[in-house]
Structure formats: structure tokens, C-alpha cells
Amino acid sequence: MRKLEEPVITIDGPSASGKSTVSRGLAKKLDWNWVSTGAFYRGLAYAAEQEGIASNDEAALVQLAASNLWRVEMNPERTLVFYKDKDVSDEIFAEKVGEKASQISQLNQVRQALLDAQRVLPQNCPRGLVAEGRDCGSVVFPQAALKVYLTANPELRAKRRALEQGLDPEKTKQSQVQRDSQDSTRTTAPLTIPEGAEVLDTTDMTLDEVIDTVYQWSLKALN
């Protein structure tokens, strides 16, 4: 694996643990680029749904991953996903898309196809890159300057996601438990605490407290 020439900080954790909000906040404080690697899987899942490709059709999914039907672009506020040149960055967060993304993420060849695209991202980030997802520190950028793993109790995580999408908290929790199980038990790149990562339970912390804690860790790691 090539040595990273540009600094990278990774923030991993389960669904609705605060990864996206915290990583965006950190990127702003550092004046770095930011990316959500989960957008690659959600984007591919969305495109597959539109193209009528089943979650277990690995060959078709790999072909779709390399096609120009969809693309991912970095943005300071959010990671943008386009399907046939239409911005579908909101649509990819539908629960159905998330479930399909979790399913296709278990396919080895699909993960490799998207992994290659993710690993070249720092080349376009002269200051540095904050990357968030589920395997950023363990698989995508294991040599990152700082690896952080965020977590929170299941009830709070379900409440966060339900508020974001206007869903029923209990149903959201059930779906979340299922996805956590899929992500943590898959044979390829399971959701896990990266080696050497700083672990932070955000259950009883404010957003500002979480961002400041990770920011202080970042300054220490970069000096």
C-alpha cells in the first residue's frame, strides 16, 4: 500500500453515531477536505436500484461501479452523488437505499472496486482529508495520522436518524440493529474499531464537545 503523502484523519462508527456531523465540523476547523466514504456505497446502491440490478449480482454491480452513470464529488458540506448527472445526494439516505448499500458492501469485488476510488482521494487534498465511514481507519486508510471511532447508545442513535428522516424511532431502531449486525459480521471489511483508534462514546456529550475533543486529538497527532 502506498504511503500517504497528504495527512488523513478517519472517523468511523455505526449508523447515526455522529460521524458525518463531527467529521464535517473537524474538517472546517482544520480547513481540510471532507468525504463520506459511505456515499460511494449508497450511490452505487441507488444507481443499482434505478438500473434494476439485484444486490447479489456482483458482476453487474462491479460493472456499474466503473460506469459513468453515477459519480461522487467532494464538497465541504456534504459528499455529493450524481446519477445520470442529477444530484441525488438526498435520495441516497432513504432507508431502503441504506439497506441495499449494506448488502452490496458484503461483496468482495464491489468493495475492491470502490476501495480503489476512495484511496486516491487524498491526492486531490493538498491540505489534508477527513474521511468518515465504517472502515476508513481499518481498511481504506489504515496508515492515517489519527483514527477515531465514535459510538453512542442504540436508542439515541435511532432517535437521531428518525429525526433526520421523519421516521418512527422504534422501526428505525429495528432497521439499525439489523444493519449493525450485517456490517459487523460480514467477512470482508467488517465494522470494527480500527487498530490504534481513539474511541469516543458521544451519548452524553454535546456536538461542540465531541468536535473539540477530536480536534484536540488531531492537533496532537499532527504535531
mmCIF file of N, CA, C and O in Angstrom, residues 173-206:
data_model
loop_
_atom_site.group_PDB
_atom_site.id
_atom_site.type_symbol
_atom_site.label_atom_id
_atom_site.label_comp_id
_atom_site.label_asym_id
_atom_site.label_seq_id
_atom_site.Cartn_x
_atom_site.Cartn_y
_atom_site.Cartn_z
ATOM 1 N N LYS A 173 -34.919 1.928 14.898
ATOM 2 C CA LYS A 173 -34.017 1.163 15.753
ATOM 3 C C LYS A 173 -33.912 -0.283 15.271
ATOM 4 O O LYS A 173 -32.816 -0.859 15.225
ATOM 5 N N GLN A 174 -35.043 -0.879 14.894
ATOM 6 C CA GLN A 174 -35.036 -2.261 14.409
ATOM 7 C C GLN A 174 -34.200 -2.388 13.140
ATOM 8 O O GLN A 174 -33.400 -3.321 12.993
ATOM 9 N N SER A 175 -34.380 -1.439 12.228
ATOM 10 C CA SER A 175 -33.608 -1.446 10.987
ATOM 11 C C SER A 175 -32.128 -1.234 11.268
ATOM 12 O O SER A 175 -31.258 -1.852 10.652
ATOM 13 N N GLN A 176 -31.848 -0.385 12.229
ATOM 14 C CA GLN A 176 -30.473 -0.065 12.603
ATOM 15 C C GLN A 176 -29.769 -1.273 13.204
ATOM 16 O O GLN A 176 -28.602 -1.550 12.894
ATOM 17 N N VAL A 177 -30.472 -2.003 14.057
ATOM 18 C CA VAL A 177 -29.906 -3.202 14.675
ATOM 19 C C VAL A 177 -29.552 -4.230 13.602
ATOM 20 O O VAL A 177 -28.493 -4.866 13.646
ATOM 21 N N GLN A 178 -30.446 -4.367 12.615
ATOM 22 C CA GLN A 178 -30.198 -5.304 11.522
ATOM 23 C C GLN A 178 -28.970 -4.890 10.721
ATOM 24 O O GLN A 178 -28.120 -5.720 10.388
ATOM 25 N N ARG A 179 -28.862 -3.595 10.437
ATOM 26 C CA ARG A 179 -27.717 -3.137 9.650
ATOM 27 C C ARG A 179 -26.421 -3.251 10.441
ATOM 28 O O ARG A 179 -25.382 -3.622 9.902
ATOM 29 N N ASP A 180 -26.465 -2.932 11.733
ATOM 30 C CA ASP A 180 -25.268 -3.075 12.566
ATOM 31 C C ASP A 180 -24.769 -4.514 12.530
ATOM 32 O O ASP A 180 -23.565 -4.774 12.464
ATOM 33 N N SER A 181 -25.725 -5.451 12.587
ATOM 34 C CA SER A 181 -25.366 -6.868 12.564
ATOM 35 C C SER A 181 -24.729 -7.247 11.238
ATOM 36 O O SER A 181 -23.707 -7.941 11.194
ATOM 37 N N GLN A 182 -25.323 -6.772 10.138
ATOM 38 C CA GLN A 182 -24.764 -7.062 8.813
ATOM 39 C C GLN A 182 -23.363 -6.479 8.677
ATOM 40 O O GLN A 182 -22.442 -7.137 8.190
ATOM 41 N N ASP A 183 -23.200 -5.240 9.124
ATOM 42 C CA ASP A 183 -21.920 -4.559 8.959
ATOM 43 C C ASP A 183 -20.814 -5.171 9.816
ATOM 44 O O ASP A 183 -19.655 -5.232 9.404
ATOM 45 N N SER A 184 -21.163 -5.610 11.014
ATOM 46 C CA SER A 184 -20.139 -6.109 11.936
ATOM 47 C C SER A 184 -19.810 -7.585 11.737
ATOM 48 O O SER A 184 -18.769 -8.056 12.205
ATOM 49 N N THR A 185 -20.675 -8.318 11.022
ATOM 50 C CA THR A 185 -20.435 -9.755 10.845
ATOM 51 C C THR A 185 -20.032 -10.137 9.429
ATOM 52 O O THR A 185 -19.735 -11.299 9.171
ATOM 53 N N ARG A 186 -20.014 -9.173 8.498
ATOM 54 C CA ARG A 186 -19.612 -9.517 7.133
ATOM 55 C C ARG A 186 -18.151 -9.960 7.133
ATOM 56 O O ARG A 186 -17.340 -9.506 7.958
ATOM 57 N N THR A 187 -17.804 -10.837 6.218
ATOM 58 C CA THR A 187 -16.456 -11.397 6.188
ATOM 59 C C THR A 187 -15.428 -10.411 5.643
ATOM 60 O O THR A 187 -14.255 -10.463 6.006
ATOM 61 N N THR A 188 -15.863 -9.505 4.770
ATOM 62 C CA THR A 188 -14.951 -8.534 4.177
ATOM 63 C C THR A 188 -15.126 -7.169 4.832
ATOM 64 O O THR A 188 -16.217 -6.616 4.843
ATOM 65 N N ALA A 189 -14.038 -6.634 5.392
ATOM 66 C CA ALA A 189 -14.026 -5.295 5.994
ATOM 67 C C ALA A 189 -15.208 -5.057 6.931
ATOM 68 O O ALA A 189 -15.991 -4.127 6.729
ATOM 69 N N PRO A 190 -15.361 -5.870 7.969
ATOM 70 C CA PRO A 190 -16.474 -5.659 8.900
ATOM 71 C C PRO A 190 -16.305 -4.373 9.700
ATOM 72 O O PRO A 190 -15.189 -3.858 9.842
ATOM 73 N N LEU A 191 -17.423 -3.862 10.206
ATOM 74 C CA LEU A 191 -17.381 -2.695 11.084
ATOM 75 C C LEU A 191 -16.655 -3.096 12.362
ATOM 76 O O LEU A 191 -17.088 -3.998 13.076
ATOM 77 N N THR A 192 -15.546 -2.434 12.629
ATOM 78 C CA THR A 192 -14.751 -2.766 13.804
ATOM 79 C C THR A 192 -13.972 -1.541 14.246
ATOM 80 O O THR A 192 -13.800 -0.590 13.473
ATOM 81 N N ILE A 193 -13.503 -1.554 15.474
ATOM 82 C CA ILE A 193 -12.676 -0.451 15.956
ATOM 83 C C ILE A 193 -11.286 -0.605 15.349
ATOM 84 O O ILE A 193 -10.627 -1.624 15.557
ATOM 85 N N PRO A 194 -10.824 0.371 14.572
ATOM 86 C CA PRO A 194 -9.507 0.256 13.933
ATOM 87 C C PRO A 194 -8.385 0.142 14.963
ATOM 88 O O PRO A 194 -8.478 0.699 16.066
ATOM 89 N N GLU A 195 -7.348 -0.554 14.597
ATOM 90 C CA GLU A 195 -6.198 -0.694 15.486
ATOM 91 C C GLU A 195 -5.607 0.684 15.784
ATOM 92 O O GLU A 195 -5.358 1.480 14.880
ATOM 93 N N GLY A 196 -5.409 0.968 17.057
ATOM 94 C CA GLY A 196 -4.816 2.235 17.464
ATOM 95 C C GLY A 196 -5.773 3.411 17.477
ATOM 96 O O GLY A 196 -5.347 4.557 17.673
ATOM 97 N N ALA A 197 -7.067 3.157 17.288
ATOM 98 C CA ALA A 197 -8.040 4.254 17.215
ATOM 99 C C ALA A 197 -8.387 4.807 18.595
ATOM 100 O O ALA A 197 -8.350 4.094 19.602
ATOM 101 N N GLU A 198 -8.725 6.089 18.618
ATOM 102 C CA GLU A 198 -9.285 6.722 19.805
ATOM 103 C C GLU A 198 -10.791 6.456 19.780
ATOM 104 O O GLU A 198 -11.449 6.716 18.770
ATOM 105 N N VAL A 199 -11.339 5.922 20.864
ATOM 106 C CA VAL A 199 -12.763 5.589 20.929
ATOM 107 C C VAL A 199 -13.490 6.632 21.774
ATOM 108 O O VAL A 199 -13.044 6.976 22.873
ATOM 109 N N LEU A 200 -14.612 7.130 21.245
ATOM 110 C CA LEU A 200 -15.355 8.175 21.948
ATOM 111 C C LEU A 200 -16.847 7.852 21.938
ATOM 112 O O LEU A 200 -17.463 7.744 20.880
ATOM 113 N N ASP A 201 -17.421 7.692 23.135
ATOM 114 C CA ASP A 201 -18.863 7.485 23.286
ATOM 115 C C ASP A 201 -19.508 8.862 23.404
ATOM 116 O O ASP A 201 -19.267 9.590 24.363
ATOM 117 N N THR A 202 -20.345 9.207 22.426
ATOM 118 C CA THR A 202 -20.918 10.556 22.359
ATOM 119 C C THR A 202 -22.283 10.673 23.029
ATOM 120 O O THR A 202 -22.917 11.725 22.954
ATOM 121 N N THR A 203 -22.734 9.619 23.691
ATOM 122 C CA THR A 203 -24.089 9.589 24.242
ATOM 123 C C THR A 203 -24.398 10.796 25.121
ATOM 124 O O THR A 203 -25.447 11.427 24.990
ATOM 125 N N ASP A 204 -23.494 11.135 26.020
ATOM 126 C CA ASP A 204 -23.745 12.216 26.978
ATOM 127 C C ASP A 204 -22.942 13.476 26.665
ATOM 128 O O ASP A 204 -22.686 14.293 27.557
ATOM 129 N N MET A 205 -22.562 13.640 25.399
ATOM 130 C CA MET A 205 -21.764 14.799 25.014
ATOM 131 C C MET A 205 -22.531 15.681 24.027
ATOM 132 O O MET A 205 -23.332 15.183 23.234
ATOM 133 N N THR A 206 -22.269 16.985 24.075
ATOM 134 C CA THR A 206 -22.836 17.882 23.072
ATOM 135 C C THR A 206 -21.994 17.772 21.803
ATOM 136 O O THR A 206 -20.850 17.292 21.835
#
